Amino acid sequence: MEATTFGDVWRDVFTAQPAPPMWLVVTAGVVALAAVLFRPVWRVGRNVVTIAHEGGHAVMALLSGRQLTGIRLHSDTSGVTVSRGRPTGPGMVLTVAAGYITPSIVGLLCILLLLGNRVTALLWMSILVLAAMLLLIRNVYGVVSVVGTGAVVFLVSWFTPPEVQAAFAYFFTWFLLLAGIRPVFELQAQRSRQPSPHSDADQLHRLTGVPGIVWVLFFGVVNVAVTAAGIWLLMF
C-alpha cells in the first residue's frame, strides 16, 4: 500500500481491485484444503478457527442481550467465552450454538466481499474485528494469538503487492470456509473417546433436551451447506 495520508489509505482500502485469475482462486483453495487436512499445519491454523469460534459465541451473546465478560484462548486450540445473563432460554441456546458454525459463515461473508473484488477491504475489516476482539481477551496466550493473526494480516495488506494480497485473501477465505467442518468431526471423536459435559453439544443437550449427537449433526449439516454455497459462488 503506497498511501501517505488518511484519505489515501481510506481510498485504497475501499477501492475495488482487479479480479484475480481463476487459477489463483483454485490454487488458494487447494492450498487451504491441504492446510486443513495436513495435521502439523492444522495444529497452527486451528488457532484461527478458535478465534472465529469464540468470536461467534461473543457476537451472539451480545445480540441476544447477554453481558459479555471475556474470552480466553488456549494453546491446545480450545477456548472459553464467558457471558452473564439467564443461564437458560433462547439467548443462551443461540450463544452456545453459534460457535461451531461461525468459521464457515465468516468464510461465506468474506466471499461476498471478494465477489466485489474488495480484497484490501476484507483484510482491513479482519484487522478491525481482531482489534475489537482483543479488548475482550483475558489471558496471555489469547493476546498473542489475536495480535499475531492481526499482525500477519496487516503486514500482507500494507507491504505486499495486490497480487499477493489477493492470493492471501482467497486462501484466508477458503481456509475459514473449509476449516469449519473438521472441528465438528473432532468434537464427536472427543465425545466418543472422552465424554465431557462442557462441550457445546452437551451444553445444548442440557439446555434444550435435544441429544448432543443431534447438535453435532446440526453443526455438520450447516457447515457443509455453507461450504457448498461458498464453493458454488467462488467457482461458478
PDB file of N, CA and C in Angstrom, residues 30-46 171 175 182 186:
ATOM      1  N   VAL A  30      -6.950 -25.088  -3.059  1.00  0.00           N
ATOM      2  CA  VAL A  30      -6.225 -26.350  -2.887  1.00  0.00           C
ATOM      3  C   VAL A  30      -5.251 -26.249  -1.715  1.00  0.00           C
ATOM      4  N   VAL A  31      -4.539 -25.126  -1.620  1.00  0.00           N
ATOM      5  CA  VAL A  31      -3.589 -24.928  -0.518  1.00  0.00           C
ATOM      6  C   VAL A  31      -4.332 -24.876   0.818  1.00  0.00           C
ATOM      7  N   ALA A  32      -5.491 -24.205   0.837  1.00  0.00           N
ATOM      8  CA  ALA A  32      -6.284 -24.130   2.069  1.00  0.00           C
ATOM      9  C   ALA A  32      -6.772 -25.510   2.486  1.00  0.00           C
ATOM     10  N   LEU A  33      -7.206 -26.316   1.522  1.00  0.00           N
ATOM     11  CA  LEU A  33      -7.657 -27.673   1.833  1.00  0.00           C
ATOM     12  C   LEU A  33      -6.505 -28.499   2.403  1.00  0.00           C
ATOM     13  N   ALA A  34      -5.323 -28.349   1.822  1.00  0.00           N
ATOM     14  CA  ALA A  34      -4.150 -29.059   2.343  1.00  0.00           C
ATOM     15  C   ALA A  34      -3.843 -28.613   3.770  1.00  0.00           C
ATOM     16  N   ALA A  35      -4.006 -27.322   4.056  1.00  0.00           N
ATOM     17  CA  ALA A  35      -3.753 -26.803   5.402  1.00  0.00           C
ATOM     18  C   ALA A  35      -4.733 -27.387   6.416  1.00  0.00           C
ATOM     19  N   VAL A  36      -5.952 -27.658   5.980  1.00  0.00           N
ATOM     20  CA  VAL A  36      -6.959 -28.260   6.858  1.00  0.00           C
ATOM     21  C   VAL A  36      -6.672 -29.737   7.088  1.00  0.00           C
ATOM     22  N   LEU A  37      -6.209 -30.430   6.060  1.00  0.00           N
ATOM     23  CA  LEU A  37      -6.028 -31.878   6.146  1.00  0.00           C
ATOM     24  C   LEU A  37      -4.679 -32.295   6.720  1.00  0.00           C
ATOM     25  N   PHE A  38      -3.637 -31.470   6.527  1.00  0.00           N
ATOM     26  CA  PHE A  38      -2.285 -31.828   6.960  1.00  0.00           C
ATOM     27  C   PHE A  38      -2.125 -31.470   8.432  1.00  0.00           C
ATOM     28  N   ARG A  39      -2.016 -32.478   9.280  1.00  0.00           N
ATOM     29  CA  ARG A  39      -2.100 -32.294  10.731  1.00  0.00           C
ATOM     30  C   ARG A  39      -1.135 -31.245  11.296  1.00  0.00           C
ATOM     31  N   PRO A  40       0.174 -31.247  10.947  1.00  0.00           N
ATOM     32  CA  PRO A  40       1.070 -30.248  11.539  1.00  0.00           C
ATOM     33  C   PRO A  40       0.641 -28.809  11.226  1.00  0.00           C
ATOM     34  N   VAL A  41       0.179 -28.575  10.003  1.00  0.00           N
ATOM     35  CA  VAL A  41      -0.279 -27.230   9.643  1.00  0.00           C
ATOM     36  C   VAL A  41      -1.595 -26.923  10.347  1.00  0.00           C
ATOM     37  N   TRP A  42      -2.461 -27.925  10.434  1.00  0.00           N
ATOM     38  CA  TRP A  42      -3.758 -27.740  11.076  1.00  0.00           C
ATOM     39  C   TRP A  42      -3.604 -27.336  12.538  1.00  0.00           C
ATOM     40  N   ARG A  43      -2.614 -27.889  13.227  1.00  0.00           N
ATOM     41  CA  ARG A  43      -2.410 -27.542  14.632  1.00  0.00           C
ATOM     42  C   ARG A  43      -2.196 -26.044  14.814  1.00  0.00           C
ATOM     43  N   VAL A  44      -1.521 -25.429  13.853  1.00  0.00           N
ATOM     44  CA  VAL A  44      -1.293 -23.979  13.918  1.00  0.00           C
ATOM     45  C   VAL A  44      -2.522 -23.220  13.413  1.00  0.00           C
ATOM     46  N   GLY A  45      -3.035 -23.637  12.261  1.00  0.00           N
ATOM     47  CA  GLY A  45      -4.167 -22.935  11.668  1.00  0.00           C
ATOM     48  C   GLY A  45      -5.427 -23.009  12.501  1.00  0.00           C
ATOM     49  N   ARG A  46      -5.546 -24.054  13.325  1.00  0.00           N
ATOM     50  CA  ARG A  46      -6.752 -24.200  14.124  1.00  0.00           C
ATOM     51  C   ARG A  46      -6.905 -23.064  15.133  1.00  0.00           C
ATOM     52  N   PHE A 171      -6.905 -17.420   0.066  1.00  0.00           N
ATOM     53  CA  PHE A 171      -6.501 -18.529   0.938  1.00  0.00           C
ATOM     54  C   PHE A 171      -7.192 -18.424   2.290  1.00  0.00           C
ATOM     55  N   PHE A 175      -9.799 -21.103   3.649  1.00  0.00           N
ATOM     56  CA  PHE A 175      -9.454 -21.807   4.880  1.00  0.00           C
ATOM     57  C   PHE A 175     -10.599 -21.749   5.883  1.00  0.00           C
ATOM     58  N   ARG A 182     -13.956 -29.694   9.847  1.00  0.00           N
ATOM     59  CA  ARG A 182     -13.108 -30.636  10.599  1.00  0.00           C
ATOM     60  C   ARG A 182     -13.357 -30.586  12.110  1.00  0.00           C
ATOM     61  N   GLU A 186     -13.926 -33.594  14.974  1.00  0.00           N
ATOM     62  CA  GLU A 186     -13.097 -33.674  16.177  1.00  0.00           C
ATOM     63  C   GLU A 186     -13.960 -33.635  17.432  1.00  0.00           C
TER      64      GLU A 186
END
